Amino acid sequence: MPIITNKHGLPDALVRAVTNDPYNAGASDISVTALIDSPQVRTLRRKHDAAITVDASERMWALTGQALHHILERAETNELVEQRLFATVDGWVLSGQFDRLHLGTKTLQDYKYCKTYKAKGDDAWIRQLNILRWLLAQHGHEVERLQICAIFRDWSRNKARREPSYPQQEVQMIDVPVWPLDETYEYIRERIALHKAARAGTSVTCTDEERWYTGTKYALVKPGGKRALRVVEDTDPTVVSALIQEAKERGYLVDERLGEFRRCEDYCEVSAFCPQWQAMQQTLARQDKELADAPATE
Ligand code: SF4
């Protein structure tokens, strides 16, 4: 358990609720949540657990998520709810807890507090629900449909009025693609192999996705203007070239907006212990210095 601080003078009750987190992955080697997350984050967390510091204010949404599950216990239901399941894969015990299995419709549902941009779907949701579906299959439950019940924490009524593609209400059911069970099993095995390697001391660096890399973007702007007329991502060189060509033809400028590793910069609890992030910061500092030291050109 990391050290929980209270830098913003939150009420004791909130801080204690965060500190006394009852989360328990049971007698397993890895949980579904950890399996789909970065092996490096998990390894560094295990190694430096006692030295990690987290402010209680940063755990409020996680706390709210737990509160939601407690409230839902009030609902009298004949469905299967909040059960933790276990299965052994390649010598490791995998465990996962699902929110709700509707037996009649064979639908597995998970509740999420999230931001509205996630209404388009989320790869981590797809992985999590498909692995839970696989775990349920190991226990004799057939699941045909996967759904997220998304509760948007940043929903705006005004925006919903203006933009038809924006979620039209604060809560939305989102269907999640269903993978074939054999492909899910292969995916689980791949992830377990990665986590095993990381635990054994092999360097398994975080991917761009795990670092929440925003990607470099190029914006078309008028000289002296600030507002971007158009923004493209750097994933397709042809699109970037077309934007540069358009800027030349119209006398506009192209503004390069370098991508950020959002998780490393602001959200990763182990960034202080991470060799990958420290190496990247040293590279960036060196590049900044080279640019500052470079002689000015006419
Ligand atoms: S700081 Fe970034 S690279 Fe390092 S473990 Fe955290 S997410 Fe991964």
mmCIF file of C-alpha atoms and ligand atoms in Angstrom:
data_model
loop_
_atom_site.group_PDB
_atom_site.id
_atom_site.type_symbol
_atom_site.label_atom_id
_atom_site.label_comp_id
_atom_site.label_asym_id
_atom_site.label_seq_id
_atom_site.Cartn_x
_atom_site.Cartn_y
_atom_site.Cartn_z
ATOM 1 C CA MET A 1 0.000 0.000 0.000
ATOM 2 C CA PRO A 2 1.534 3.371 -0.951
ATOM 3 C CA ILE A 3 1.870 6.252 1.520
ATOM 4 C CA ILE A 4 -1.315 8.356 1.312
ATOM 5 C CA THR A 5 -0.807 12.083 1.893
ATOM 6 C CA ASN A 6 -3.422 14.774 2.419
ATOM 7 C CA LYS A 7 -1.923 17.912 0.888
ATOM 8 C CA HIS A 8 -5.232 19.667 0.426
ATOM 9 C CA GLY A 9 -6.741 19.269 3.868
ATOM 10 C CA LEU A 10 -9.509 16.842 2.870
ATOM 11 C CA PRO A 11 -11.773 15.571 5.653
ATOM 12 C CA ASP A 12 -10.295 12.683 7.647
ATOM 13 C CA ALA A 13 -13.148 10.402 6.662
ATOM 14 C CA LEU A 14 -12.247 10.699 2.968
ATOM 15 C CA VAL A 15 -8.560 10.116 3.626
ATOM 16 C CA ARG A 16 -9.286 7.071 5.792
ATOM 17 C CA ALA A 17 -11.643 5.708 3.130
ATOM 18 C CA VAL A 18 -8.819 5.985 0.599
ATOM 19 C CA THR A 19 -6.228 4.512 2.984
ATOM 20 C CA ASN A 20 -8.397 1.578 4.027
ATOM 21 C CA ASP A 21 -8.962 0.422 0.458
ATOM 22 C CA PRO A 22 -10.454 -3.080 0.771
ATOM 23 C CA TYR A 23 -9.363 -4.093 -2.758
ATOM 24 C CA ASN A 24 -8.147 -7.662 -2.772
ATOM 25 C CA ALA A 25 -7.372 -9.679 -5.865
ATOM 26 C CA GLY A 26 -7.763 -12.897 -3.852
ATOM 27 C CA ALA A 27 -5.236 -15.705 -3.912
ATOM 28 C CA SER A 28 -4.065 -15.032 -7.435
ATOM 29 C CA ASP A 29 -0.821 -14.230 -9.218
ATOM 30 C CA ILE A 30 -2.402 -11.473 -11.262
ATOM 31 C CA SER A 31 -5.766 -9.748 -11.686
ATOM 32 C CA VAL A 32 -7.408 -8.979 -15.017
ATOM 33 C CA THR A 33 -6.841 -5.239 -14.464
ATOM 34 C CA ALA A 34 -3.126 -5.760 -13.856
ATOM 35 C CA LEU A 35 -2.829 -8.263 -16.712
ATOM 36 C CA ILE A 36 -3.972 -5.767 -19.329
ATOM 37 C CA ASP A 37 -1.866 -2.974 -17.847
ATOM 38 C CA SER A 38 1.851 -2.309 -18.223
ATOM 39 C CA PRO A 39 4.194 -5.018 -16.814
ATOM 40 C CA GLN A 40 6.738 -2.298 -16.016
ATOM 41 C CA VAL A 41 4.264 -0.320 -13.896
ATOM 42 C CA ARG A 42 3.342 -3.461 -11.982
ATOM 43 C CA THR A 43 6.950 -4.524 -11.407
ATOM 44 C CA LEU A 44 8.001 -1.074 -10.202
ATOM 45 C CA ARG A 45 4.946 -0.882 -7.954
ATOM 46 C CA ARG A 46 5.778 -4.215 -6.326
ATOM 47 C CA LYS A 47 9.423 -3.217 -5.893
ATOM 48 C CA HIS A 48 8.860 0.289 -4.513
ATOM 49 C CA ASP A 49 5.463 -0.077 -2.889
ATOM 50 C CA ALA A 50 6.522 1.278 0.519
ATOM 51 C CA ALA A 51 8.154 4.354 -1.036
ATOM 52 C CA ILE A 52 5.332 5.370 -3.395
ATOM 53 C CA THR A 53 3.456 8.479 -2.315
ATOM 54 C CA VAL A 54 -0.053 9.283 -3.539
ATOM 55 C CA ASP A 55 -2.208 12.196 -2.452
ATOM 56 C CA ALA A 56 -5.721 11.303 -1.312
ATOM 57 C CA SER A 57 -7.116 13.924 -3.713
ATOM 58 C CA GLU A 58 -5.841 11.819 -6.636
ATOM 59 C CA ARG A 59 -7.884 8.824 -5.523
ATOM 60 C CA MET A 60 -11.315 10.486 -5.418
ATOM 61 C CA TRP A 61 -12.666 9.025 -8.645
ATOM 62 C CA ALA A 62 -11.495 5.540 -7.685
ATOM 63 C CA LEU A 63 -13.254 6.023 -4.352
ATOM 64 C CA THR A 64 -16.404 7.174 -6.109
ATOM 65 C CA GLY A 65 -16.288 4.082 -8.292
ATOM 66 C CA GLN A 66 -16.164 1.874 -5.191
ATOM 67 C CA ALA A 67 -19.056 3.847 -3.681
ATOM 68 C CA LEU A 68 -21.120 3.116 -6.788
ATOM 69 C CA HIS A 69 -20.620 -0.612 -6.311
ATOM 70 C CA HIS A 70 -21.727 -0.390 -2.675
ATOM 71 C CA ILE A 71 -24.874 1.511 -3.682
ATOM 72 C CA LEU A 72 -25.677 -1.097 -6.311
ATOM 73 C CA GLU A 73 -25.696 -3.763 -3.618
ATOM 74 C CA ARG A 74 -29.023 -2.188 -2.599
ATOM 75 C CA ALA A 75 -30.558 -3.381 -5.845
ATOM 76 C CA GLU A 76 -32.364 -6.632 -5.311
ATOM 77 C CA THR A 77 -31.511 -8.771 -8.261
ATOM 78 C CA ASN A 78 -31.475 -12.359 -9.362
ATOM 79 C CA GLU A 79 -28.495 -11.757 -11.587
ATOM 80 C CA LEU A 80 -24.950 -12.753 -10.792
ATOM 81 C CA VAL A 81 -23.137 -9.732 -9.418
ATOM 82 C CA GLU A 82 -19.612 -8.881 -8.339
ATOM 83 C CA GLN A 83 -18.120 -12.331 -8.202
ATOM 84 C CA ARG A 84 -14.399 -12.952 -8.365
ATOM 85 C CA LEU A 85 -13.415 -15.818 -10.639
ATOM 86 C CA PHE A 86 -10.150 -17.700 -10.892
ATOM 87 C CA ALA A 87 -8.425 -19.786 -13.559
ATOM 88 C CA THR A 88 -4.900 -21.101 -13.962
ATOM 89 C CA VAL A 89 -3.047 -20.241 -17.163
ATOM 90 C CA ASP A 90 0.523 -21.397 -17.777
ATOM 91 C CA GLY A 91 1.101 -21.862 -14.056
ATOM 92 C CA TRP A 92 -0.260 -18.488 -12.966
ATOM 93 C CA VAL A 93 -3.614 -18.003 -11.243
ATOM 94 C CA LEU A 94 -5.572 -15.259 -12.990
ATOM 95 C CA SER A 95 -8.456 -13.618 -11.139
ATOM 96 C CA GLY A 96 -11.118 -11.171 -12.225
ATOM 97 C CA GLN A 97 -14.247 -9.700 -10.730
ATOM 98 C CA PHE A 98 -17.214 -8.857 -12.924
ATOM 99 C CA ASP A 99 -19.945 -6.346 -12.089
ATOM 100 C CA ARG A 100 -23.110 -7.945 -13.442
ATOM 101 C CA LEU A 101 -24.025 -10.984 -15.504
ATOM 102 C CA HIS A 102 -27.594 -10.982 -16.823
ATOM 103 C CA LEU A 103 -28.294 -14.681 -17.190
ATOM 104 C CA GLY A 104 -31.415 -14.347 -19.338
ATOM 105 C CA THR A 105 -29.773 -12.309 -22.077
ATOM 106 C CA LYS A 106 -26.264 -13.731 -21.487
ATOM 107 C CA THR A 107 -25.000 -10.169 -21.161
ATOM 108 C CA LEU A 108 -21.980 -9.159 -19.105
ATOM 109 C CA GLN A 109 -22.038 -5.542 -17.926
ATOM 110 C CA ASP A 110 -19.462 -3.358 -16.241
ATOM 111 C CA TYR A 111 -20.026 0.069 -14.683
ATOM 112 C CA LYS A 112 -17.513 2.820 -15.392
ATOM 113 C CA TYR A 113 -17.148 6.432 -14.297
ATOM 114 C CA CYS A 114 -15.393 7.984 -17.267
ATOM 115 C CA LYS A 115 -15.015 11.054 -19.449
ATOM 116 C CA THR A 116 -17.282 11.650 -22.435
ATOM 117 C CA TYR A 117 -14.547 11.062 -25.028
ATOM 118 C CA LYS A 118 -14.695 7.391 -24.013
ATOM 119 C CA ALA A 119 -18.222 7.118 -25.428
ATOM 120 C CA LYS A 120 -16.464 6.137 -28.680
ATOM 121 C CA GLY A 121 -15.157 3.036 -26.899
ATOM 122 C CA ASP A 122 -11.917 2.061 -25.251
ATOM 123 C CA ASP A 123 -9.424 -0.715 -26.015
ATOM 124 C CA ALA A 124 -8.870 -1.468 -22.308
ATOM 125 C CA TRP A 125 -12.616 -2.057 -21.861
ATOM 126 C CA ILE A 126 -12.577 -4.511 -24.768
ATOM 127 C CA ARG A 127 -9.673 -6.456 -23.268
ATOM 128 C CA GLN A 128 -11.074 -6.437 -19.732
ATOM 129 C CA LEU A 129 -14.566 -7.596 -20.641
ATOM 130 C CA ASN A 130 -13.367 -10.263 -23.058
ATOM 131 C CA ILE A 131 -11.040 -11.733 -20.426
ATOM 132 C CA LEU A 132 -13.881 -11.705 -17.882
ATOM 133 C CA ARG A 133 -16.044 -13.440 -20.477
ATOM 134 C CA TRP A 134 -13.322 -16.080 -20.898
ATOM 135 C CA LEU A 135 -13.143 -16.534 -17.099
ATOM 136 C CA LEU A 136 -16.923 -16.948 -16.976
ATOM 137 C CA ALA A 137 -16.704 -19.568 -19.743
ATOM 138 C CA GLN A 138 -14.219 -21.521 -17.580
ATOM 139 C CA HIS A 139 -16.946 -21.593 -14.913
ATOM 140 C CA GLY A 140 -19.674 -22.781 -17.259
ATOM 141 C CA HIS A 141 -21.345 -19.421 -18.018
ATOM 142 C CA GLU A 142 -21.974 -18.489 -21.611
ATOM 143 C CA VAL A 143 -21.782 -14.776 -22.432
ATOM 144 C CA GLU A 144 -22.941 -13.475 -25.804
ATOM 145 C CA ARG A 145 -22.961 -9.739 -25.268
ATOM 146 C CA LEU A 146 -20.596 -7.322 -23.518
ATOM 147 C CA GLN A 147 -21.644 -3.867 -22.366
ATOM 148 C CA ILE A 148 -20.261 -0.916 -20.472
ATOM 149 C CA CYS A 149 -22.634 1.254 -18.482
ATOM 150 C CA ALA A 150 -20.719 4.536 -18.812
ATOM 151 C CA ILE A 151 -21.454 7.319 -16.320
ATOM 152 C CA PHE A 152 -19.879 10.490 -17.668
ATOM 153 C CA ARG A 153 -18.212 12.615 -15.041
ATOM 154 C CA ASP A 154 -17.688 15.617 -17.366
ATOM 155 C CA TRP A 155 -21.022 15.555 -19.218
ATOM 156 C CA SER A 156 -22.418 18.943 -20.317
ATOM 157 C CA ARG A 157 -26.071 19.545 -21.160
ATOM 158 C CA ASN A 158 -25.143 22.539 -23.344
ATOM 159 C CA LYS A 159 -22.691 20.492 -25.360
ATOM 160 C CA ALA A 160 -25.282 17.749 -25.798
ATOM 161 C CA ARG A 161 -27.680 20.343 -27.270
ATOM 162 C CA ARG A 162 -25.061 21.686 -29.675
ATOM 163 C CA GLU A 163 -23.393 18.450 -30.837
ATOM 164 C CA PRO A 164 -25.482 15.485 -32.017
ATOM 165 C CA SER A 165 -22.451 13.163 -31.854
ATOM 166 C CA TYR A 166 -21.859 14.016 -28.167
ATOM 167 C CA PRO A 167 -23.495 11.675 -25.589
ATOM 168 C CA GLN A 168 -27.064 12.887 -25.238
ATOM 169 C CA GLN A 169 -27.418 11.866 -21.598
ATOM 170 C CA GLU A 170 -25.165 11.428 -18.568
ATOM 171 C CA VAL A 171 -25.342 7.644 -18.659
ATOM 172 C CA GLN A 172 -24.991 5.515 -21.746
ATOM 173 C CA MET A 173 -24.843 1.807 -22.520
ATOM 174 C CA ILE A 174 -21.929 1.031 -24.835
ATOM 175 C CA ASP A 175 -21.598 -2.291 -26.632
ATOM 176 C CA VAL A 176 -18.151 -3.862 -26.621
ATOM 177 C CA PRO A 177 -16.905 -6.171 -29.428
ATOM 178 C CA VAL A 178 -16.826 -9.856 -28.499
ATOM 179 C CA TRP A 179 -13.644 -11.820 -29.275
ATOM 180 C CA PRO A 180 -13.576 -15.560 -30.073
ATOM 181 C CA LEU A 181 -12.709 -17.410 -26.846
ATOM 182 C CA ASP A 182 -9.617 -19.081 -28.334
ATOM 183 C CA GLU A 183 -8.196 -15.687 -29.356
ATOM 184 C CA THR A 184 -8.859 -14.339 -25.872
ATOM 185 C CA TYR A 185 -7.006 -17.303 -24.400
ATOM 186 C CA GLU A 186 -3.999 -16.623 -26.646
ATOM 187 C CA TYR A 187 -4.065 -12.965 -25.642
ATOM 188 C CA ILE A 188 -4.120 -13.942 -21.941
ATOM 189 C CA ARG A 189 -1.141 -16.253 -22.462
ATOM 190 C CA GLU A 190 0.829 -13.497 -24.242
ATOM 191 C CA ARG A 191 0.174 -11.055 -21.413
ATOM 192 C CA ILE A 192 1.082 -13.582 -18.730
ATOM 193 C CA ALA A 193 4.365 -14.323 -20.539
ATOM 194 C CA LEU A 194 5.175 -10.591 -20.597
ATOM 195 C CA HIS A 195 4.388 -10.126 -16.907
ATOM 196 C CA LYS A 196 6.379 -13.230 -15.990
ATOM 197 C CA ALA A 197 9.387 -11.897 -17.926
ATOM 198 C CA ALA A 198 9.122 -8.511 -16.202
ATOM 199 C CA ARG A 199 8.904 -10.166 -12.788
ATOM 200 C CA ALA A 200 11.995 -12.266 -13.596
ATOM 201 C CA GLY A 201 13.968 -9.077 -14.248
ATOM 202 C CA THR A 202 13.702 -8.675 -18.029
ATOM 203 C CA SER A 203 13.176 -5.063 -19.072
ATOM 204 C CA VAL A 204 9.654 -4.804 -20.516
ATOM 205 C CA THR A 205 9.264 -1.145 -21.376
ATOM 206 C CA CYS A 206 5.897 0.583 -21.587
ATOM 207 C CA THR A 207 4.322 0.982 -25.004
ATOM 208 C CA ASP A 208 3.100 4.348 -26.298
ATOM 209 C CA GLU A 209 -0.429 3.234 -25.491
ATOM 210 C CA GLU A 210 0.529 2.349 -21.921
ATOM 211 C CA ARG A 211 2.215 5.743 -21.571
ATOM 212 C CA TRP A 212 -0.944 7.475 -22.913
ATOM 213 C CA TYR A 213 1.024 9.075 -25.726
ATOM 214 C CA THR A 214 -1.062 11.773 -27.329
ATOM 215 C CA GLY A 215 0.827 11.686 -30.634
ATOM 216 C CA THR A 216 2.396 14.659 -32.369
ATOM 217 C CA LYS A 217 -0.076 16.813 -34.249
ATOM 218 C CA TYR A 218 0.261 19.425 -36.985
ATOM 219 C CA ALA A 219 -2.036 22.418 -37.072
ATOM 220 C CA LEU A 220 -2.764 24.691 -40.013
ATOM 221 C CA VAL A 221 -2.808 28.309 -38.788
ATOM 222 C CA LYS A 222 -2.997 31.740 -40.381
ATOM 223 C CA PRO A 223 0.089 33.933 -39.840
ATOM 224 C CA GLY A 224 -0.465 35.793 -36.575
ATOM 225 C CA GLY A 225 -3.470 33.604 -35.776
ATOM 226 C CA LYS A 226 -3.810 31.216 -32.867
ATOM 227 C CA ARG A 227 -6.812 29.122 -33.771
ATOM 228 C CA ALA A 228 -6.065 25.980 -35.771
ATOM 229 C CA LEU A 229 -7.970 25.779 -39.047
ATOM 230 C CA ARG A 230 -7.264 22.080 -39.238
ATOM 231 C CA VAL A 231 -5.271 19.589 -37.176
ATOM 232 C CA VAL A 232 -3.817 16.292 -38.415
ATOM 233 C CA GLU A 233 -1.954 13.551 -36.575
ATOM 234 C CA ASP A 234 1.525 12.383 -37.484
ATOM 235 C CA THR A 235 0.390 8.803 -38.083
ATOM 236 C CA ASP A 236 0.073 9.243 -41.860
ATOM 237 C CA PRO A 237 2.980 11.076 -43.596
ATOM 238 C CA THR A 238 0.848 11.628 -46.729
ATOM 239 C CA VAL A 239 -1.730 13.592 -44.742
ATOM 240 C CA VAL A 240 1.004 15.679 -43.094
ATOM 241 C CA SER A 241 2.618 16.370 -46.502
ATOM 242 C CA ALA A 242 -0.738 17.455 -47.896
ATOM 243 C CA LEU A 243 -1.178 19.856 -44.973
ATOM 244 C CA ILE A 244 2.298 21.344 -45.522
ATOM 245 C CA GLN A 245 1.545 21.747 -49.241
ATOM 246 C CA GLU A 246 -1.766 23.454 -48.484
ATOM 247 C CA ALA A 247 -0.005 25.835 -46.076
ATOM 248 C CA LYS A 248 2.506 26.778 -48.794
ATOM 249 C CA GLU A 249 -0.186 27.388 -51.395
ATOM 250 C CA ARG A 250 -2.359 29.515 -49.113
ATOM 251 C CA GLY A 251 0.447 31.358 -47.321
ATOM 252 C CA TYR A 252 -0.426 29.732 -43.996
ATOM 253 C CA LEU A 253 1.824 28.169 -41.360
ATOM 254 C CA VAL A 254 2.097 24.670 -39.955
ATOM 255 C CA ASP A 255 2.412 24.522 -36.182
ATOM 256 C CA GLU A 256 4.011 21.328 -34.830
ATOM 257 C CA ARG A 257 2.461 20.245 -31.513
ATOM 258 C CA LEU A 258 4.699 17.614 -29.971
ATOM 259 C CA GLY A 259 3.013 14.603 -28.404
ATOM 260 C CA GLU A 260 3.029 14.096 -24.649
ATOM 261 C CA PHE A 261 3.303 10.987 -22.503
ATOM 262 C CA ARG A 262 0.380 11.941 -20.291
ATOM 263 C CA ARG A 263 0.611 9.034 -17.891
ATOM 264 C CA CYS A 264 4.355 9.402 -17.293
ATOM 265 C CA GLU A 265 4.074 13.156 -16.848
ATOM 266 C CA ASP A 266 1.086 13.369 -14.557
ATOM 267 C CA TYR A 267 -0.464 10.080 -13.546
ATOM 268 C CA CYS A 268 2.068 7.292 -13.109
ATOM 269 C CA GLU A 269 2.654 6.505 -9.434
ATOM 270 C CA VAL A 270 6.037 4.920 -10.175
ATOM 271 C CA SER A 271 7.482 7.565 -12.502
ATOM 272 C CA ALA A 272 10.098 8.529 -9.875
ATOM 273 C CA PHE A 273 11.505 4.984 -10.061
ATOM 274 C CA CYS A 274 11.115 4.413 -13.796
ATOM 275 C CA PRO A 275 14.311 4.046 -15.865
ATOM 276 C CA GLN A 276 12.389 4.484 -19.137
ATOM 277 C CA TRP A 277 10.881 7.803 -18.088
ATOM 278 C CA GLN A 278 14.123 9.065 -16.568
ATOM 279 C CA ALA A 279 16.025 8.206 -19.780
ATOM 280 C CA MET A 280 13.418 10.059 -21.815
ATOM 281 C CA GLN A 281 13.632 13.127 -19.614
ATOM 282 C CA GLN A 282 17.425 13.147 -19.950
ATOM 283 C CA THR A 283 17.107 12.926 -23.750
ATOM 284 C CA LEU A 284 14.607 15.800 -23.818
ATOM 285 C CA ALA A 285 16.809 17.925 -21.519
ATOM 286 C CA ARG A 286 19.826 17.248 -23.777
ATOM 287 C CA GLN A 287 17.857 18.208 -26.885
ATOM 288 C CA ASP A 288 16.656 21.415 -25.219
ATOM 289 C CA LYS A 289 20.233 22.290 -24.275
ATOM 290 C CA GLU A 290 21.504 21.583 -27.814
ATOM 291 C CA LEU A 291 18.806 23.841 -29.215
ATOM 292 C CA ALA A 292 19.622 26.586 -26.723
ATOM 293 C CA ASP A 293 23.368 26.308 -27.442
ATOM 294 C CA ALA A 294 22.984 26.155 -31.223
ATOM 295 C CA PRO A 295 24.331 29.301 -32.954
ATOM 296 C CA ALA A 296 21.555 31.472 -34.377
ATOM 297 C CA THR A 297 21.216 31.219 -38.159
ATOM 298 C CA GLU A 298 20.358 34.180 -40.374
HETATM 299 S S1 SF4 B 1 6.615 6.504 -15.961
HETATM 300 FE FE1 SF4 B 1 5.750 6.025 -17.967
HETATM 301 S S2 SF4 B 1 7.193 4.589 -18.890
HETATM 302 FE FE2 SF4 B 1 7.552 4.595 -16.655
HETATM 303 S S3 SF4 B 1 6.319 2.979 -15.798
HETATM 304 FE FE3 SF4 B 1 5.131 4.847 -15.676
HETATM 305 S S4 SF4 B 1 3.898 4.834 -17.585
HETATM 306 FE FE4 SF4 B 1 5.566 3.383 -17.882
#
